[in-house]
């Protein structure tokens, strides 16, 4: 690939990153639109929804005491009534690390202990994800239009909206993972820019010096925050580490190093491990500072009266290790059935969404204008988006395996990291909303496929057939996007606890498994 009047570009380089006002204003405008959808009536429903029953109280406890305390009977009802007196003076056993709960806690600090306050942090995180994926899309495609399209598609996905309006952990998990992916992409671009400069100066074959890599360090910080939210971030950490060293190998190859694989193993593998895995481990331990600094957390004093063969390890760290063993046992032996559990095979096609909350109303109640109405928060993706993205997976696999497109491989890696590991856990309950961790990569894959459908802009002297082909591609892509938008707004009341006459509610239940 070459640029007119300029030096030949190295293999694997995408060309210059778009700059200028619209490279930032476009993503910002899409983010404002998506933020409106997320913040509008954020306190609806005024109820403790689904697993908010755990995280709202745990977050409030962390904010005020540094660790999770047990709570009084009927705590959910007290929360809805506006009471803050919900905690007991003893610890409770919890099974997830604290970072995601700190996100909720910061919202409670700013907005108070009510439905708006405990959802405020996740709404900010969910809205920020739109801006982030738009910038990632621009970096992957070198197109402002396609990058903004990626942000727009995430903005109008039902699952993304619900997870941005519900005080759960998985929205924060998705954001931190996407941020780590974004940082690694910037780091990759910088490595290839250094390789380009070597080639331009006629020094191809010399050792590529990659220097200090702040973006890789930032990726490690983000990975640590993700693991500190949920352990399900660990497969992403593994995939991101593999991508990082493979990209280093490619950068050395295009710079002309004679043995790029060996050079990568000698010069990049260990620093990459330290930056990603080592730094993630440090951030993870630091995320437990509240539990470590106070004495009342669950199992916090476990090691104080127990002998050890490793007396140099502080009792607090030994207790934390024991606590993690308890958490591991819980997750390993979790086999309870749940009416809304689903198998990962069905996630991509929305086989079994999750009803987070539902109430039936009679005429005149809560805005009901029919004999019978339903208000519901249904955790479901926008069907037309998910089904199109699932079809785009075939194109992504072809691009990666057949055309050796590293971008398709990176996106597939993100999907695989968030989806495939769950197939190991056949006996434990799993839920569709876990898919929020890999939703951004589905959106990026669909965006790339739509870009390929439209095709490149016809050059000077292009034939009528080429122009016609691009016109048809643009029409097809535009029609699909409009279909996705219409589908989203049709379902929007179901995502936000809006009131629907029962007949209209049933019209939106396209399959029995959605009820």
CSV table of C-alpha atoms in Angstrom, one decimal, residues 120-404:
chain,number,residue,atom,x,y,z
A,120,UNK,CA,-25.6,7.1,38.1
A,121,UNK,CA,-22.2,5.5,38.0
A,122,UNK,CA,-23.1,2.8,35.6
A,123,UNK,CA,-25.0,5.3,33.4
A,124,UNK,CA,-21.8,7.4,33.1
A,125,UNK,CA,-19.7,4.3,32.4
A,126,UNK,CA,-22.2,3.1,29.8
A,127,UNK,CA,-22.3,6.5,28.1
A,128,UNK,CA,-18.6,6.8,28.1
A,129,UNK,CA,-18.4,3.4,26.3
A,130,UNK,CA,-20.2,5.0,23.3
A,131,UNK,CA,-17.4,7.6,22.9
A,132,UNK,CA,-14.7,5.0,23.4
A,133,UNK,CA,-16.0,2.5,20.8
A,134,UNK,CA,-16.4,5.4,18.3
A,135,UNK,CA,-12.8,6.3,18.7
A,136,UNK,CA,-11.8,2.6,18.5
A,137,UNK,CA,-13.9,2.3,15.4
A,138,UNK,CA,-12.1,5.3,13.8
A,139,UNK,CA,-8.7,3.7,14.7
A,140,UNK,CA,-9.6,0.3,13.3
A,141,UNK,CA,-11.2,1.6,10.0
A,142,UNK,CA,-9.5,5.0,9.6
A,143,UNK,CA,-13.0,6.3,8.9
A,144,UNK,CA,-14.8,8.9,11.0
A,145,UNK,CA,-18.1,7.9,9.5
A,146,UNK,CA,-17.6,4.2,10.4
A,147,UNK,CA,-16.3,5.0,13.8
A,148,UNK,CA,-19.3,7.1,14.6
A,149,UNK,CA,-21.5,4.3,13.2
A,150,UNK,CA,-20.0,1.9,15.7
A,151,UNK,CA,-20.8,4.4,18.5
A,152,UNK,CA,-24.3,4.9,17.2
A,153,UNK,CA,-24.9,1.1,17.0
A,154,UNK,CA,-23.8,0.7,20.6
A,155,UNK,CA,-26.0,3.6,21.6
A,156,UNK,CA,-29.1,1.9,20.2
A,157,UNK,CA,-28.5,-1.6,21.5
A,158,UNK,CA,-31.1,-2.7,24.0
A,159,UNK,CA,-28.7,-4.7,26.2
A,160,UNK,CA,-26.2,-1.8,26.4
A,161,UNK,CA,-29.1,0.6,27.4
A,162,UNK,CA,-30.4,-1.7,30.1
A,163,UNK,CA,-26.9,-2.4,31.5
A,164,UNK,CA,-26.3,1.4,31.6
A,165,UNK,CA,-29.5,1.9,33.6
A,166,UNK,CA,-29.1,-1.0,36.1
A,167,UNK,CA,-26.6,-1.1,39.0
A,168,UNK,CA,-24.9,-4.3,38.1
A,169,UNK,CA,-21.2,-5.0,37.6
A,170,UNK,CA,-21.0,-6.1,34.0
A,171,UNK,CA,-21.4,-2.7,32.3
A,172,UNK,CA,-18.2,-1.5,34.2
A,173,UNK,CA,-16.5,-4.8,33.2
A,174,UNK,CA,-17.3,-4.1,29.5
A,175,UNK,CA,-16.0,-0.5,29.7
A,176,UNK,CA,-12.7,-1.4,31.3
A,177,UNK,CA,-12.1,-4.2,28.8
A,178,UNK,CA,-12.9,-1.9,25.9
A,179,UNK,CA,-10.6,0.7,27.3
A,180,UNK,CA,-7.7,-1.8,27.5
A,181,UNK,CA,-8.4,-2.8,23.9
A,182,UNK,CA,-8.3,0.8,22.8
A,183,UNK,CA,-5.0,1.4,24.6
A,184,UNK,CA,-3.4,-1.7,23.0
A,185,UNK,CA,-4.6,-0.4,19.5
A,186,UNK,CA,-2.9,2.9,20.1
A,187,UNK,CA,0.3,1.1,21.3
A,188,UNK,CA,0.2,-1.0,18.1
A,189,UNK,CA,-0.1,2.1,15.9
A,190,UNK,CA,2.9,3.7,17.6
A,191,UNK,CA,5.0,0.5,17.1
A,192,UNK,CA,4.1,0.5,13.4
A,193,UNK,CA,4.8,4.2,13.1
A,194,UNK,CA,8.3,3.5,14.4
A,195,UNK,CA,8.7,0.7,11.9
A,196,UNK,CA,7.5,3.1,9.2
A,197,UNK,CA,10.2,5.7,10.1
A,198,UNK,CA,12.9,3.0,9.8
A,199,UNK,CA,11.7,2.1,6.4
A,200,UNK,CA,11.4,5.7,5.3
A,201,UNK,CA,15.0,6.4,6.4
A,202,UNK,CA,16.2,3.4,4.4
A,203,UNK,CA,17.2,1.6,7.6
A,204,UNK,CA,15.0,-1.4,7.2
A,205,UNK,CA,16.6,-4.4,8.9
A,206,UNK,CA,18.0,-2.5,11.8
A,207,UNK,CA,16.7,-3.4,15.3
A,208,UNK,CA,13.3,-1.7,16.0
A,209,UNK,CA,13.5,0.2,19.3
A,210,UNK,CA,10.0,0.6,20.7
A,211,UNK,CA,11.1,2.6,23.8
A,212,UNK,CA,8.8,3.4,26.7
A,213,UNK,CA,5.2,2.3,26.0
A,214,UNK,CA,2.8,4.3,28.1
A,215,UNK,CA,-0.3,3.0,26.3
A,216,UNK,CA,0.6,-0.6,27.1
A,217,UNK,CA,1.0,0.4,30.7
A,218,UNK,CA,-2.5,2.1,30.5
A,219,UNK,CA,-3.8,-1.1,29.1
A,220,UNK,CA,-2.5,-3.0,32.1
A,221,UNK,CA,-4.2,-0.6,34.4
A,222,UNK,CA,-7.5,-1.0,32.6
A,223,UNK,CA,-7.1,-4.8,32.6
A,224,UNK,CA,-6.5,-4.7,36.4
A,225,UNK,CA,-9.7,-2.7,36.9
A,226,UNK,CA,-11.6,-5.2,34.7
A,227,UNK,CA,-10.3,-8.2,36.7
A,228,UNK,CA,-11.1,-6.2,39.9
A,229,UNK,CA,-14.7,-6.0,38.7
A,230,UNK,CA,-15.2,-9.6,37.7
A,231,UNK,CA,-12.9,-12.6,37.3
A,232,UNK,CA,-14.5,-13.2,33.9
A,233,UNK,CA,-12.1,-10.6,32.6
A,234,UNK,CA,-9.2,-13.1,32.9
A,235,UNK,CA,-9.8,-14.6,29.4
A,236,UNK,CA,-9.6,-11.1,27.9
A,237,UNK,CA,-6.3,-10.5,29.7
A,238,UNK,CA,-5.0,-13.7,28.1
A,239,UNK,CA,-6.3,-12.8,24.6
A,240,UNK,CA,-5.0,-9.2,24.9
A,241,UNK,CA,-1.6,-10.4,25.9
A,242,UNK,CA,-1.4,-12.7,22.9
A,243,UNK,CA,-2.5,-9.9,20.6
A,244,UNK,CA,0.1,-7.5,22.0
A,245,UNK,CA,3.1,-9.8,21.4
A,246,UNK,CA,1.8,-10.9,18.0
A,247,UNK,CA,1.5,-7.2,17.0
A,248,UNK,CA,5.1,-6.7,18.3
A,249,UNK,CA,6.3,-9.5,16.1
A,250,UNK,CA,4.5,-8.1,13.1
A,251,UNK,CA,6.0,-4.6,13.7
A,252,UNK,CA,9.5,-6.1,13.8
A,253,UNK,CA,8.8,-8.1,10.7
A,254,UNK,CA,7.7,-5.1,8.7
A,255,UNK,CA,10.7,-3.1,10.0
A,256,UNK,CA,12.9,-5.8,8.3
A,257,UNK,CA,14.3,-7.6,11.3
A,258,UNK,CA,15.6,-10.9,10.0
A,259,UNK,CA,14.2,-13.0,12.9
A,260,UNK,CA,11.2,-11.1,14.2
A,261,UNK,CA,9.7,-13.9,16.3
A,262,UNK,CA,12.9,-14.5,18.2
A,263,UNK,CA,13.5,-10.8,18.6
A,264,UNK,CA,10.0,-10.4,20.0
A,265,UNK,CA,10.5,-13.2,22.4
A,266,UNK,CA,13.8,-11.7,23.6
A,267,UNK,CA,12.8,-8.0,23.8
A,268,UNK,CA,9.0,-7.7,24.0
A,269,UNK,CA,7.5,-10.8,25.7
A,270,UNK,CA,8.7,-10.2,29.2
A,271,UNK,CA,7.9,-6.4,29.2
A,272,UNK,CA,4.5,-7.2,27.8
A,273,UNK,CA,3.9,-9.7,30.6
A,274,UNK,CA,4.9,-7.2,33.2
A,275,UNK,CA,2.9,-4.4,31.7
A,276,UNK,CA,-0.3,-6.4,31.3
A,277,UNK,CA,-0.3,-9.3,33.7
A,278,UNK,CA,2.0,-7.9,36.4
A,279,UNK,CA,0.4,-4.5,36.5
A,280,UNK,CA,-3.0,-6.0,36.4
A,281,UNK,CA,-2.2,-8.1,39.5
A,282,UNK,CA,-0.9,-5.0,41.3
A,283,UNK,CA,-4.1,-3.0,40.5
A,284,UNK,CA,-6.2,-6.0,41.5
A,285,UNK,CA,-4.7,-6.2,45.0
A,286,UNK,CA,-4.8,-2.4,45.4
A,287,UNK,CA,-8.5,-2.6,44.6
A,288,UNK,CA,-9.0,-4.5,47.8
A,289,UNK,CA,-7.5,-1.6,49.8
A,290,UNK,CA,-10.8,-1.0,51.7
A,291,UNK,CA,-10.9,-4.6,52.9
A,292,UNK,CA,-7.2,-4.7,53.7
A,293,UNK,CA,-7.2,-1.3,55.6
A,294,UNK,CA,-10.1,-2.2,57.8
A,295,UNK,CA,-10.4,-5.1,60.1
A,296,UNK,CA,-14.1,-6.1,59.8
A,297,UNK,CA,-14.4,-7.6,56.4
A,298,UNK,CA,-15.4,-11.2,55.8
A,299,UNK,CA,-12.4,-13.5,56.7
A,300,UNK,CA,-10.3,-10.4,57.3
A,301,UNK,CA,-8.9,-11.9,60.6
A,302,UNK,CA,-8.7,-15.5,59.3
A,303,UNK,CA,-4.8,-15.6,59.4
A,304,UNK,CA,-4.4,-13.8,62.7
A,305,UNK,CA,-4.5,-17.0,64.9
A,306,UNK,CA,-3.2,-19.5,62.3
A,307,UNK,CA,0.4,-20.6,62.0
A,308,UNK,CA,2.1,-20.6,58.6
A,309,UNK,CA,5.2,-21.9,56.9
A,310,UNK,CA,5.5,-18.4,55.3
A,311,UNK,CA,5.7,-16.0,58.2
A,312,UNK,CA,7.1,-13.2,56.0
A,313,UNK,CA,3.7,-13.0,54.3
A,314,UNK,CA,1.5,-10.4,56.1
A,315,UNK,CA,-1.6,-11.8,57.8
A,316,UNK,CA,-3.8,-9.5,55.7
A,317,UNK,CA,-2.5,-11.0,52.5
A,318,UNK,CA,-2.9,-14.6,53.8
A,319,UNK,CA,-6.4,-13.8,54.8
A,320,UNK,CA,-7.1,-12.3,51.4
A,321,UNK,CA,-5.8,-15.5,49.7
A,322,UNK,CA,-8.1,-17.6,51.9
A,323,UNK,CA,-11.0,-15.4,51.1
A,324,UNK,CA,-10.4,-15.9,47.4
A,325,UNK,CA,-10.3,-19.6,47.9
A,326,UNK,CA,-13.8,-19.3,49.5
A,327,UNK,CA,-15.0,-17.2,46.5
A,328,UNK,CA,-13.6,-19.8,44.1
A,329,UNK,CA,-15.4,-22.6,45.9
A,330,UNK,CA,-18.7,-20.7,45.6
A,331,UNK,CA,-18.4,-20.1,41.9
A,332,UNK,CA,-17.3,-23.7,41.2
A,333,UNK,CA,-20.2,-25.2,43.1
A,334,UNK,CA,-22.9,-22.8,42.0
A,335,UNK,CA,-25.6,-25.0,40.5
A,336,UNK,CA,-28.9,-23.4,41.5
A,337,UNK,CA,-31.5,-23.1,38.8
A,338,UNK,CA,-32.9,-19.8,37.7
A,339,UNK,CA,-36.0,-19.1,35.5
A,340,UNK,CA,-34.0,-16.7,33.3
A,341,UNK,CA,-30.7,-18.7,32.9
A,342,UNK,CA,-29.6,-19.4,29.4
A,343,UNK,CA,-26.9,-21.4,27.6
A,344,UNK,CA,-24.2,-19.4,25.7
A,345,UNK,CA,-25.3,-21.1,22.4
A,346,UNK,CA,-28.4,-18.9,22.5
A,347,UNK,CA,-26.8,-15.6,23.5
A,348,UNK,CA,-26.0,-14.5,19.9
A,349,UNK,CA,-29.5,-15.0,18.7
A,350,UNK,CA,-31.2,-13.6,21.9
A,351,UNK,CA,-32.8,-17.0,22.8
A,352,UNK,CA,-33.5,-16.1,26.4
A,353,UNK,CA,-33.3,-12.5,27.6
A,354,UNK,CA,-33.6,-11.6,31.3
A,355,UNK,CA,-36.6,-10.0,32.9
A,356,UNK,CA,-35.0,-7.7,35.4
A,357,UNK,CA,-38.3,-6.3,36.8
A,358,UNK,CA,-42.0,-6.4,35.9
A,359,UNK,CA,-45.2,-5.0,37.2
A,360,UNK,CA,-48.8,-5.3,36.0
A,361,UNK,CA,-51.1,-2.3,36.3
A,362,UNK,CA,-54.8,-1.6,36.0
A,363,UNK,CA,-56.4,1.3,34.2
A,364,UNK,CA,-55.2,4.6,35.7
A,365,UNK,CA,-52.2,3.1,37.6
A,366,UNK,CA,-48.7,4.5,36.7
A,367,UNK,CA,-49.9,6.0,33.5
A,368,UNK,CA,-51.8,2.9,32.3
A,369,UNK,CA,-54.4,3.9,29.6
A,370,UNK,CA,-55.8,0.5,28.9
A,371,UNK,CA,-57.6,-2.1,30.9
A,372,UNK,CA,-54.4,-3.9,31.7
A,373,UNK,CA,-50.8,-2.7,31.3
A,374,UNK,CA,-47.3,-4.1,31.8
A,375,UNK,CA,-44.2,-2.2,32.9
A,376,UNK,CA,-41.0,-4.2,32.4
A,377,UNK,CA,-37.2,-3.9,32.3
A,378,UNK,CA,-36.2,-6.6,29.9
A,379,UNK,CA,-32.5,-7.3,29.4
A,380,UNK,CA,-32.4,-7.9,25.7
A,381,UNK,CA,-30.3,-6.8,22.8
A,382,UNK,CA,-31.7,-5.0,19.8
A,383,UNK,CA,-32.6,-8.1,17.7
A,384,UNK,CA,-31.8,-6.7,14.3
A,385,UNK,CA,-28.4,-5.6,15.5
A,386,UNK,CA,-27.5,-8.9,17.1
A,387,UNK,CA,-28.7,-11.0,14.3
A,388,UNK,CA,-26.9,-8.9,11.7
A,389,UNK,CA,-23.7,-9.0,13.9
A,390,UNK,CA,-24.0,-12.8,14.2
A,391,UNK,CA,-24.2,-13.0,10.4
A,392,UNK,CA,-21.2,-10.7,10.1
A,393,UNK,CA,-19.2,-13.2,12.1
A,394,UNK,CA,-18.9,-15.3,9.0
A,395,UNK,CA,-17.4,-12.4,7.1
A,396,UNK,CA,-15.0,-11.7,10.0
A,397,UNK,CA,-13.8,-15.3,10.0
A,398,UNK,CA,-13.2,-15.1,6.3
A,399,UNK,CA,-11.4,-11.8,6.6
A,400,UNK,CA,-9.1,-13.2,9.3
A,401,UNK,CA,-8.5,-16.7,7.9
A,402,UNK,CA,-8.6,-15.9,4.2
A,403,UNK,CA,-7.5,-12.3,3.8
A,404,UNK,CA,-5.2,-12.2,6.9
